[in-house]
PDB file of C-alpha atoms in Angstrom:
ATOM      1  CA  MET W 130     128.977  27.916-179.182  1.00  0.00           C
ATOM      2  CA  ARG W 131     127.894  26.459-175.839  1.00  0.00           C
ATOM      3  CA  LEU W 132     129.446  23.052-175.187  1.00  0.00           C
ATOM      4  CA  ALA W 133     128.144  20.085-173.216  1.00  0.00           C
ATOM      5  CA  GLN W 134     131.523  19.378-171.686  1.00  0.00           C
ATOM      6  CA  HIS W 135     130.691  17.760-168.349  1.00  0.00           C
ATOM      7  CA  TRP W 136     130.005  14.239-169.580  1.00  0.00           C
ATOM      8  CA  GLN W 137     131.837  11.282-168.067  1.00  0.00           C
ATOM      9  CA  ASP W 138     129.955   8.462-169.827  1.00  0.00           C
ATOM     10  CA  TYR W 139     129.835   9.989-173.316  1.00  0.00           C
ATOM     11  CA  GLN W 140     132.552  11.297-175.620  1.00  0.00           C
ATOM     12  CA  ILE W 141     133.139  12.095-179.279  1.00  0.00           C
ATOM     13  CA  LEU W 142     136.504  10.498-179.929  1.00  0.00           C
ATOM     14  CA  ASP W 143     137.005  11.714-183.505  1.00  0.00           C
ATOM     15  CA  THR W 144     135.191  12.946-186.617  1.00  0.00           C
ATOM     16  CA  SER W 145     135.939  12.511-190.328  1.00  0.00           C
ATOM     17  CA  ALA W 146     134.352  11.861-193.736  1.00  0.00           C
ATOM     18  CA  GLY W 147     130.752  12.296-192.645  1.00  0.00           C
ATOM     19  CA  GLU W 148     131.070  10.151-189.514  1.00  0.00           C
ATOM     20  CA  LYS W 149     131.617  10.572-185.792  1.00  0.00           C
ATOM     21  CA  LEU W 150     133.262   8.025-183.521  1.00  0.00           C
ATOM     22  CA  GLU W 151     131.486   8.063-180.167  1.00  0.00           C
ATOM     23  CA  ARG W 152     131.899   6.386-176.788  1.00  0.00           C
ATOM     24  CA  TRP W 153     128.599   5.626-175.058  1.00  0.00           C
ATOM     25  CA  GLY W 154     129.663   4.260-171.703  1.00  0.00           C
ATOM     26  CA  ASP W 155     131.737   1.185-172.590  1.00  0.00           C
ATOM     27  CA  ARG W 156     130.403   0.923-176.161  1.00  0.00           C
ATOM     28  CA  ILE W 157     132.029   2.642-179.153  1.00  0.00           C
ATOM     29  CA  LEU W 158     129.828   3.412-182.167  1.00  0.00           C
ATOM     30  CA  VAL W 159     130.216   5.114-185.545  1.00  0.00           C
ATOM     31  CA  ARG W 160     127.300   7.225-186.732  1.00  0.00           C
ATOM     32  CA  PRO W 161     126.839   9.503-189.760  1.00  0.00           C
ATOM     33  CA  ASP W 162     126.723  13.273-189.417  1.00  0.00           C
ATOM     34  CA  PRO W 163     126.125  15.464-192.486  1.00  0.00           C
ATOM     35  CA  GLN W 164     127.996  18.420-190.978  1.00  0.00           C
ATOM     36  CA  ILE W 165     131.290  16.501-190.904  1.00  0.00           C
ATOM     37  CA  ILE W 166     132.448  17.518-194.389  1.00  0.00           C
ATOM     38  CA  TRP W 167     136.172  17.308-193.646  1.00  0.00           C
ATOM     39  CA  ASN W 168     138.147  14.258-194.725  1.00  0.00           C
ATOM     40  CA  THR W 169     140.914  14.066-192.143  1.00  0.00           C
ATOM     41  CA  LYS W 170     142.930  10.897-191.614  1.00  0.00           C
ATOM     42  CA  LYS W 171     141.215   8.322-189.415  1.00  0.00           C
ATOM     43  CA  ASP W 172     143.595   7.114-186.731  1.00  0.00           C
ATOM     44  CA  ALA W 173     143.318   3.312-186.806  1.00  0.00           C
ATOM     45  CA  SER W 174     144.060   3.071-183.082  1.00  0.00           C
ATOM     46  CA  LEU W 175     140.846   5.031-182.467  1.00  0.00           C
ATOM     47  CA  TRP W 176     138.511   4.008-185.289  1.00  0.00           C
ATOM     48  CA  GLY W 177     139.537   0.376-185.027  1.00  0.00           C
ATOM     49  CA  ARG W 178     137.893   0.236-181.606  1.00  0.00           C
ATOM     50  CA  ALA W 179     134.393   0.713-183.055  1.00  0.00           C
ATOM     51  CA  GLU W 180     131.918  -2.025-182.162  1.00  0.00           C
ATOM     52  CA  ALA W 181     129.220  -1.013-184.666  1.00  0.00           C
ATOM     53  CA  ARG W 182     128.654   1.372-187.573  1.00  0.00           C
ATOM     54  CA  TYR W 183     125.363   2.792-188.816  1.00  0.00           C
ATOM     55  CA  HIS W 184     124.850   2.687-192.588  1.00  0.00           C
ATOM     56  CA  ARG W 185     122.208   4.873-194.208  1.00  0.00           C
ATOM     57  CA  SER W 186     119.899   3.346-196.818  1.00  0.00           C
ATOM     58  CA  LYS W 187     119.172   5.200-200.063  1.00  0.00           C
ATOM     59  CA  SER W 188     115.505   4.308-199.600  1.00  0.00           C
ATOM     60  CA  GLY W 189     115.387   5.834-196.107  1.00  0.00           C
ATOM     61  CA  GLY W 190     116.409   4.654-192.666  1.00  0.00           C
ATOM     62  CA  GLY W 191     119.348   2.307-192.457  1.00  0.00           C
ATOM     63  CA  SER W 192     120.895  -0.430-190.354  1.00  0.00           C
ATOM     64  CA  TRP W 193     123.683  -1.186-187.913  1.00  0.00           C
ATOM     65  CA  GLU W 194     126.686  -3.293-188.852  1.00  0.00           C
ATOM     66  CA  LYS W 195     127.954  -4.897-185.655  1.00  0.00           C
ATOM     67  CA  PHE W 196     131.629  -5.834-185.402  1.00  0.00           C
ATOM     68  CA  LYS W 197     131.297  -7.239-181.890  1.00  0.00           C
ATOM     69  CA  LYS W 198     128.473  -8.596-179.792  1.00  0.00           C
ATOM     70  CA  PHE W 199     127.020  -6.196-177.251  1.00  0.00           C
ATOM     71  CA  PRO W 200     123.662  -5.784-175.451  1.00  0.00           C
ATOM     72  CA  ASP W 201     120.612  -4.349-177.176  1.00  0.00           C
ATOM     73  CA  SER W 202     120.567  -1.674-174.481  1.00  0.00           C
ATOM     74  CA  TRP W 203     122.746  -0.386-171.663  1.00  0.00           C
ATOM     75  CA  GLN W 204     122.875   2.586-169.301  1.00  0.00           C
ATOM     76  CA  ILE W 205     124.912   5.774-169.052  1.00  0.00           C
ATOM     77  CA  ARG W 206     124.849   8.570-166.488  1.00  0.00           C
ATOM     78  CA  TYR W 207     124.983  12.352-166.585  1.00  0.00           C
ATOM     79  CA  ARG W 208     125.410  13.874-163.154  1.00  0.00           C
ATOM     80  CA  ASP W 209     122.594  12.257-161.097  1.00  0.00           C
ATOM     81  CA  LEU W 210     120.553  11.154-164.113  1.00  0.00           C
ATOM     82  CA  THR W 211     120.610   7.692-165.701  1.00  0.00           C
ATOM     83  CA  PHE W 212     119.552   6.930-169.273  1.00  0.00           C
ATOM     84  CA  LYS W 213     118.904   3.784-171.257  1.00  0.00           C
ATOM     85  CA  ILE W 214     120.872   3.712-174.513  1.00  0.00           C
ATOM     86  CA  SER W 215     119.689   1.515-177.377  1.00  0.00           C
ATOM     87  CA  PRO W 216     120.743   1.882-181.044  1.00  0.00           C
ATOM     88  CA  THR W 217     117.646   2.292-183.220  1.00  0.00           C
ATOM     89  CA  GLY W 218     116.948   1.733-186.902  1.00  0.00           C
ATOM     90  CA  PHE W 219     117.152   5.490-187.545  1.00  0.00           C
ATOM     91  CA  LYS W 220     120.749   5.913-186.271  1.00  0.00           C
ATOM     92  CA  HIS W 221     119.626   7.378-182.932  1.00  0.00           C
ATOM     93  CA  THR W 222     120.513   5.887-179.550  1.00  0.00           C
ATOM     94  CA  GLY W 223     117.759   7.415-177.431  1.00  0.00           C
ATOM     95  CA  LEU W 224     119.695  10.485-176.285  1.00  0.00           C
ATOM     96  CA  PHE W 225     121.054  13.755-177.678  1.00  0.00           C
ATOM     97  CA  PRO W 226     124.104  14.299-175.422  1.00  0.00           C
ATOM     98  CA  GLU W 227     124.697  17.871-176.608  1.00  0.00           C
ATOM     99  CA  GLN W 228     121.433  18.816-174.872  1.00  0.00           C
ATOM    100  CA  ALA W 229     123.147  18.363-171.507  1.00  0.00           C
ATOM    101  CA  VAL W 230     124.319  21.982-171.743  1.00  0.00           C
ATOM    102  CA  ASN W 231     120.642  22.986-171.811  1.00  0.00           C
ATOM    103  CA  TRP W 232     119.656  20.559-169.057  1.00  0.00           C
ATOM    104  CA  ASP W 233     122.159  22.301-166.791  1.00  0.00           C
ATOM    105  CA  LEU W 234     120.743  25.710-167.709  1.00  0.00           C
ATOM    106  CA  TYR W 235     117.128  24.680-167.105  1.00  0.00           C
ATOM    107  CA  ALA W 236     118.033  23.166-163.730  1.00  0.00           C
ATOM    108  CA  GLN W 237     119.934  26.293-162.699  1.00  0.00           C
ATOM    109  CA  LEU W 238     117.029  28.583-163.631  1.00  0.00           C
ATOM    110  CA  ILE W 239     114.511  26.417-161.769  1.00  0.00           C
ATOM    111  CA  GLU W 240     116.648  26.155-158.635  1.00  0.00           C
ATOM    112  CA  ARG W 241     117.245  29.911-158.566  1.00  0.00           C
ATOM    113  CA  ALA W 242     113.585  30.812-159.120  1.00  0.00           C
ATOM    114  CA  GLY W 243     112.710  30.415-155.440  1.00  0.00           C
ATOM    115  CA  ARG W 244     109.124  29.422-156.281  1.00  0.00           C
ATOM    116  CA  PRO W 245     107.227  26.427-157.660  1.00  0.00           C
ATOM    117  CA  ILE W 246     107.814  26.077-161.403  1.00  0.00           C
ATOM    118  CA  ARG W 247     105.585  24.243-163.887  1.00  0.00           C
ATOM    119  CA  VAL W 248     107.407  23.119-167.040  1.00  0.00           C
ATOM    120  CA  LEU W 249     105.849  22.034-170.329  1.00  0.00           C
ATOM    121  CA  ASN W 250     108.254  19.871-172.340  1.00  0.00           C
ATOM    122  CA  LEU W 251     107.005  19.407-175.927  1.00  0.00           C
ATOM    123  CA  PHE W 252     108.331  16.871-178.447  1.00  0.00           C
ATOM    124  CA  ALA W 253     110.001  15.541-175.318  1.00  0.00           C
ATOM    125  CA  TYR W 254     111.580  12.372-176.815  1.00  0.00           C
ATOM    126  CA  THR W 255     113.133  10.186-174.085  1.00  0.00           C
ATOM    127  CA  GLY W 256     112.958  12.829-171.392  1.00  0.00           C
ATOM    128  CA  GLY W 257     116.407  14.305-170.814  1.00  0.00           C
ATOM    129  CA  ALA W 258     115.038  17.798-170.204  1.00  0.00           C
ATOM    130  CA  THR W 259     112.070  16.408-168.291  1.00  0.00           C
ATOM    131  CA  LEU W 260     114.307  14.584-165.831  1.00  0.00           C
ATOM    132  CA  ALA W 261     116.692  17.536-165.411  1.00  0.00           C
ATOM    133  CA  CYS W 262     113.795  19.866-164.594  1.00  0.00           C
ATOM    134  CA  ALA W 263     112.104  17.377-162.275  1.00  0.00           C
ATOM    135  CA  ALA W 264     115.373  16.735-160.427  1.00  0.00           C
ATOM    136  CA  ALA W 265     115.733  20.499-159.939  1.00  0.00           C
ATOM    137  CA  GLY W 266     112.334  20.620-158.227  1.00  0.00           C
ATOM    138  CA  ALA W 267     109.898  21.525-161.020  1.00  0.00           C
ATOM    139  CA  SER W 268     106.644  19.813-161.851  1.00  0.00           C
ATOM    140  CA  VAL W 269     106.778  18.748-165.485  1.00  0.00           C
ATOM    141  CA  CYS W 270     104.272  17.914-168.204  1.00  0.00           C
ATOM    142  CA  HIS W 271     106.055  15.669-170.709  1.00  0.00           C
ATOM    143  CA  VAL W 272     104.367  15.488-174.125  1.00  0.00           C
ATOM    144  CA  ASP W 273     105.314  13.383-177.141  1.00  0.00           C
ATOM    145  CA  ALA W 274     103.239  11.845-179.917  1.00  0.00           C
ATOM    146  CA  SER W 275     105.146   8.543-179.720  1.00  0.00           C
ATOM    147  CA  LYS W 276     103.868   6.072-177.148  1.00  0.00           C
ATOM    148  CA  GLY W 277     107.183   4.223-177.329  1.00  0.00           C
ATOM    149  CA  MET W 278     109.219   7.349-176.576  1.00  0.00           C
ATOM    150  CA  VAL W 279     107.035   8.209-173.597  1.00  0.00           C
ATOM    151  CA  ALA W 280     107.495   4.670-172.269  1.00  0.00           C
ATOM    152  CA  TRP W 281     111.267   5.026-172.729  1.00  0.00           C
ATOM    153  CA  SER W 282     111.133   8.343-170.839  1.00  0.00           C
ATOM    154  CA  ARG W 283     109.338   6.733-167.927  1.00  0.00           C
ATOM    155  CA  GLU W 284     111.969   4.026-167.849  1.00  0.00           C
ATOM    156  CA  ASN W 285     114.660   6.717-167.657  1.00  0.00           C
ATOM    157  CA  ALA W 286     112.786   8.378-164.802  1.00  0.00           C
ATOM    158  CA  ASP W 287     112.736   5.067-162.935  1.00  0.00           C
ATOM    159  CA  LEU W 288     116.454   4.530-163.586  1.00  0.00           C
ATOM    160  CA  SER W 289     117.153   8.027-162.242  1.00  0.00           C
ATOM    161  CA  GLY W 290     115.083   7.520-159.089  1.00  0.00           C
ATOM    162  CA  LEU W 291     112.581  10.200-160.145  1.00  0.00           C
ATOM    163  CA  GLN W 292     109.486   8.018-160.486  1.00  0.00           C
ATOM    164  CA  GLU W 293     107.771   9.782-157.557  1.00  0.00           C
ATOM    165  CA  ARG W 294     108.397  13.311-158.851  1.00  0.00           C
ATOM    166  CA  PRO W 295     105.408  15.291-160.205  1.00  0.00           C
ATOM    167  CA  ILE W 296     105.678  14.388-163.890  1.00  0.00           C
ATOM    168  CA  ARG W 297     102.647  14.036-166.185  1.00  0.00           C
ATOM    169  CA  TRP W 298     103.316  11.660-169.068  1.00  0.00           C
ATOM    170  CA  ILE W 299     101.205  12.582-172.100  1.00  0.00           C
ATOM    171  CA  VAL W 300     101.011  10.771-175.453  1.00  0.00           C
ATOM    172  CA  ASP W 301      99.471  13.336-177.776  1.00  0.00           C
ATOM    173  CA  ASP W 302      99.976  15.700-180.692  1.00  0.00           C
ATOM    174  CA  CYS W 303     101.827  18.643-179.149  1.00  0.00           C
ATOM    175  CA  GLU W 304      99.917  21.421-180.930  1.00  0.00           C
ATOM    176  CA  LYS W 305      96.532  19.927-180.100  1.00  0.00           C
ATOM    177  CA  PHE W 306      97.546  19.400-176.489  1.00  0.00           C
ATOM    178  CA  VAL W 307      98.715  23.011-176.090  1.00  0.00           C
ATOM    179  CA  ALA W 308      95.477  24.319-177.626  1.00  0.00           C
ATOM    180  CA  ARG W 309      93.467  22.286-175.108  1.00  0.00           C
ATOM    181  CA  GLU W 310      95.621  23.486-172.188  1.00  0.00           C
ATOM    182  CA  ILE W 311      94.971  27.100-173.218  1.00  0.00           C
ATOM    183  CA  ARG W 312      91.216  26.443-173.327  1.00  0.00           C
ATOM    184  CA  ARG W 313      91.471  24.791-169.903  1.00  0.00           C
ATOM    185  CA  GLN W 314      93.473  27.785-168.639  1.00  0.00           C
ATOM    186  CA  SER W 315      96.258  25.462-167.555  1.00  0.00           C
ATOM    187  CA  PHE W 316      99.387  27.608-167.680  1.00  0.00           C
ATOM    188  CA  TYR W 317     103.116  26.942-167.352  1.00  0.00           C
ATOM    189  CA  ASP W 318     106.102  28.921-166.113  1.00  0.00           C
ATOM    190  CA  ALA W 319     108.466  27.420-168.664  1.00  0.00           C
ATOM    191  CA  VAL W 320     108.167  25.874-172.116  1.00  0.00           C
ATOM    192  CA  ILE W 321     110.773  23.667-173.771  1.00  0.00           C
ATOM    193  CA  MET W 322     110.293  22.509-177.334  1.00  0.00           C
ATOM    194  CA  ASP W 323     112.440  20.313-179.556  1.00  0.00           C
ATOM    195  CA  PRO W 324     110.288  19.889-182.677  1.00  0.00           C
ATOM    196  CA  PRO W 325     111.394  17.567-185.491  1.00  0.00           C
ATOM    197  CA  SER W 326     112.605  18.979-188.793  1.00  0.00           C
ATOM    198  CA  TYR W 327     109.987  16.956-190.650  1.00  0.00           C
ATOM    199  CA  GLY W 328     106.858  15.123-189.658  1.00  0.00           C
ATOM    200  CA  ARG W 329     103.460  13.960-190.832  1.00  0.00           C
ATOM    201  CA  GLY W 330     100.082  14.975-189.495  1.00  0.00           C
ATOM    202  CA  PRO W 331      97.215  12.585-188.719  1.00  0.00           C
ATOM    203  CA  GLY W 332      96.000  12.874-192.332  1.00  0.00           C
ATOM    204  CA  GLY W 333      99.426  12.158-193.767  1.00  0.00           C
ATOM    205  CA  GLU W 334     100.165  15.808-194.517  1.00  0.00           C
ATOM    206  CA  VAL W 335     103.848  16.805-194.476  1.00  0.00           C
ATOM    207  CA  TRP W 336     104.950  19.049-191.593  1.00  0.00           C
ATOM    208  CA  LYS W 337     108.097  21.150-192.148  1.00  0.00           C
ATOM    209  CA  LEU W 338     109.595  22.993-189.215  1.00  0.00           C
ATOM    210  CA  GLU W 339     110.563  26.085-191.224  1.00  0.00           C
ATOM    211  CA  ASP W 340     106.957  26.467-192.372  1.00  0.00           C
ATOM    212  CA  SER W 341     105.395  25.796-188.964  1.00  0.00           C
ATOM    213  CA  ILE W 342     107.724  27.101-186.259  1.00  0.00           C
ATOM    214  CA  TYR W 343     106.322  30.646-186.067  1.00  0.00           C
ATOM    215  CA  ASP W 344     102.726  29.487-185.643  1.00  0.00           C
ATOM    216  CA  LEU W 345     103.826  26.837-183.162  1.00  0.00           C
ATOM    217  CA  VAL W 346     105.717  29.305-180.956  1.00  0.00           C
ATOM    218  CA  SER W 347     102.861  31.816-181.203  1.00  0.00           C
ATOM    219  CA  LEU W 348     100.451  29.164-179.964  1.00  0.00           C
ATOM    220  CA  CYS W 349     102.725  28.055-177.133  1.00  0.00           C
ATOM    221  CA  ALA W 350     103.223  31.647-175.963  1.00  0.00           C
ATOM    222  CA  GLY W 351      99.543  31.486-175.018  1.00  0.00           C
ATOM    223  CA  VAL W 352     100.164  28.753-172.455  1.00  0.00           C
ATOM    224  CA  LEU W 353     102.667  30.808-170.428  1.00  0.00           C
ATOM    225  CA  SER W 354     101.781  31.928-166.910  1.00  0.00           C
ATOM    226  CA  LYS W 355     101.647  35.576-165.790  1.00  0.00           C
ATOM    227  CA  GLU W 356     105.281  35.473-164.647  1.00  0.00           C
ATOM    228  CA  PRO W 357     107.039  32.961-166.890  1.00  0.00           C
ATOM    229  CA  LEU W 358     110.610  31.900-166.222  1.00  0.00           C
ATOM    230  CA  PHE W 359     111.873  30.793-169.640  1.00  0.00           C
ATOM    231  CA  PHE W 360     110.944  29.601-173.128  1.00  0.00           C
ATOM    232  CA  ALA W 361     113.462  27.435-175.010  1.00  0.00           C
ATOM    233  CA  ILE W 362     113.443  26.329-178.658  1.00  0.00           C
ATOM    234  CA  ASN W 363     115.829  23.639-179.894  1.00  0.00           C
ATOM    235  CA  SER W 364     116.371  22.859-183.558  1.00  0.00           C
ATOM    236  CA  TYR W 365     118.452  20.487-185.664  1.00  0.00           C
ATOM    237  CA  THR W 366     117.213  22.000-188.921  1.00  0.00           C
ATOM    238  CA  THR W 367     120.245  23.401-190.749  1.00  0.00           C
ATOM    239  CA  GLY W 368     118.216  26.159-192.431  1.00  0.00           C
ATOM    240  CA  LEU W 369     116.841  27.458-189.127  1.00  0.00           C
ATOM    241  CA  SER W 370     119.610  29.576-187.606  1.00  0.00           C
ATOM    242  CA  PRO W 371     119.821  30.630-183.940  1.00  0.00           C
ATOM    243  CA  SER W 372     119.138  34.233-185.015  1.00  0.00           C
ATOM    244  CA  VAL W 373     115.919  33.239-186.775  1.00  0.00           C
ATOM    245  CA  MET W 374     114.662  31.407-183.691  1.00  0.00           C
ATOM    246  CA  ALA W 375     115.646  34.370-181.504  1.00  0.00           C
ATOM    247  CA  HIS W 376     113.685  36.679-183.792  1.00  0.00           C
ATOM    248  CA  ILE W 377     110.598  34.466-183.483  1.00  0.00           C
ATOM    249  CA  LEU W 378     110.805  34.661-179.679  1.00  0.00           C
ATOM    250  CA  GLY W 379     111.359  38.386-180.012  1.00  0.00           C
ATOM    251  CA  VAL W 380     108.064  38.939-181.822  1.00  0.00           C
ATOM    252  CA  THR W 381     105.962  36.405-179.914  1.00  0.00           C
ATOM    253  CA  VAL W 382     107.072  36.196-176.269  1.00  0.00           C
ATOM    254  CA  LYS W 383     109.077  39.353-175.574  1.00  0.00           C
ATOM    255  CA  PRO W 384     106.343  41.895-176.470  1.00  0.00           C
ATOM    256  CA  ARG W 385     104.100  40.349-173.809  1.00  0.00           C
ATOM    257  CA  PHE W 386     106.600  39.664-171.044  1.00  0.00           C
ATOM    258  CA  GLY W 387     109.750  41.715-171.657  1.00  0.00           C
ATOM    259  CA  GLY W 388     112.855  39.776-170.675  1.00  0.00           C
ATOM    260  CA  GLN W 389     115.959  38.896-172.645  1.00  0.00           C
ATOM    261  CA  ILE W 390     116.721  36.526-175.524  1.00  0.00           C
ATOM    262  CA  SER W 391     119.903  34.628-176.330  1.00  0.00           C
ATOM    263  CA  ALA W 392     120.618  32.202-179.147  1.00  0.00           C
ATOM    264  CA  ASP W 393     123.606  30.090-180.113  1.00  0.00           C
ATOM    265  CA  GLU W 394     124.842  26.817-181.495  1.00  0.00           C
ATOM    266  CA  ILE W 395     125.283  23.973-179.037  1.00  0.00           C
ATOM    267  CA  GLY W 396     127.939  21.327-179.482  1.00  0.00           C
ATOM    268  CA  LEU W 397     130.280  18.713-178.100  1.00  0.00           C
ATOM    269  CA  PRO W 398     134.056  18.617-177.699  1.00  0.00           C
ATOM    270  CA  VAL W 399     136.038  16.209-179.888  1.00  0.00           C
ATOM    271  CA  GLN W 400     138.811  14.411-178.024  1.00  0.00           C
ATOM    272  CA  HIS W 401     141.225  13.757-180.918  1.00  0.00           C
ATOM    273  CA  THR W 402     141.317  17.289-182.334  1.00  0.00           C
ATOM    274  CA  GLY W 403     140.486  19.413-179.309  1.00  0.00           C
ATOM    275  CA  LEU W 404     137.889  21.162-181.467  1.00  0.00           C
ATOM    276  CA  ALA W 405     134.103  21.258-181.150  1.00  0.00           C
ATOM    277  CA  LEU W 406     131.406  19.658-183.279  1.00  0.00           C
ATOM    278  CA  PRO W 407     128.271  21.811-183.757  1.00  0.00           C
ATOM    279  CA  CYS W 408     125.222  19.693-182.988  1.00  0.00           C
ATOM    280  CA  GLY W 409     122.222  21.993-183.107  1.00  0.00           C
ATOM    281  CA  ASN W 410     120.826  25.402-182.159  1.00  0.00           C
ATOM    282  CA  THR W 411     119.042  26.772-179.129  1.00  0.00           C
ATOM    283  CA  ALA W 412     117.226  30.064-178.602  1.00  0.00           C
ATOM    284  CA  ILE W 413     115.999  30.912-175.132  1.00  0.00           C
ATOM    285  CA  TRP W 414     113.867  33.714-173.717  1.00  0.00           C
ATOM    286  CA  LEU W 415     114.473  34.538-170.063  1.00  0.00           C
ATOM    287  CA  GLY W 416     111.959  36.389-167.928  1.00  0.00           C
ATOM    288  CA  GLY W 417     112.570  38.643-164.964  1.00  0.00           C
ATOM    289  CA  GLU W 418     115.083  40.938-166.639  1.00  0.00           C
TER     290      GLU W 418
END
């Protein structure tokens, strides 16, 4: 497992009984996590510090129970990047902190490339990967179907002092956008994708990642340049293992470009136990090998 262990403004304090106790800057929140199936004792000196807890609803979504007053949003930093944090009605806060281990990798690859790099970031959410790549010197095309998430990403870019960097902000369906880029012969040296586990198409049809990921990666392989640098797939779908994602890259990208593939869980350290919480999977193809 690769750990995002360089945070100063974020920390998992403890985990137990389907919940994680997290510090986001100066705020301490409790959020559910289905992977936390252990029922260890909750230290009152830690858990008693929580300022809010997210409760799931049986009908979908949920709500926050606030124990103390705090702002609707605040800021945290990772290295030179600044992000707005705001608890939402779907338990999220606007950031997946475990992805910092990938941000560092993307930045390192871009800085070492020694040439201009164009990055396509799909399902780009609030822009963590976009900002890391832009800060490392890449030009980035940031694509997400949610207008609100793209606006949040632009706010994060402003907070991080990256508003003048070459970033295209696109509100669009990712598959349709990629298909148009291929027709336009607009190619990229790196692709990052973080598709949702479930979604709905414009006609209300259900989109399941397990059923769609192969076709999606196959399509996106067509937008790669002649000498691509990397292709990264992130997933939070429990049934989609790192090995499965690596295999998909192995039959779509590697036959065309060679290179090497790695895949692993990503996670975060837990302060109270000294252990690590798995938080998702990443498979990455690297060119030039």
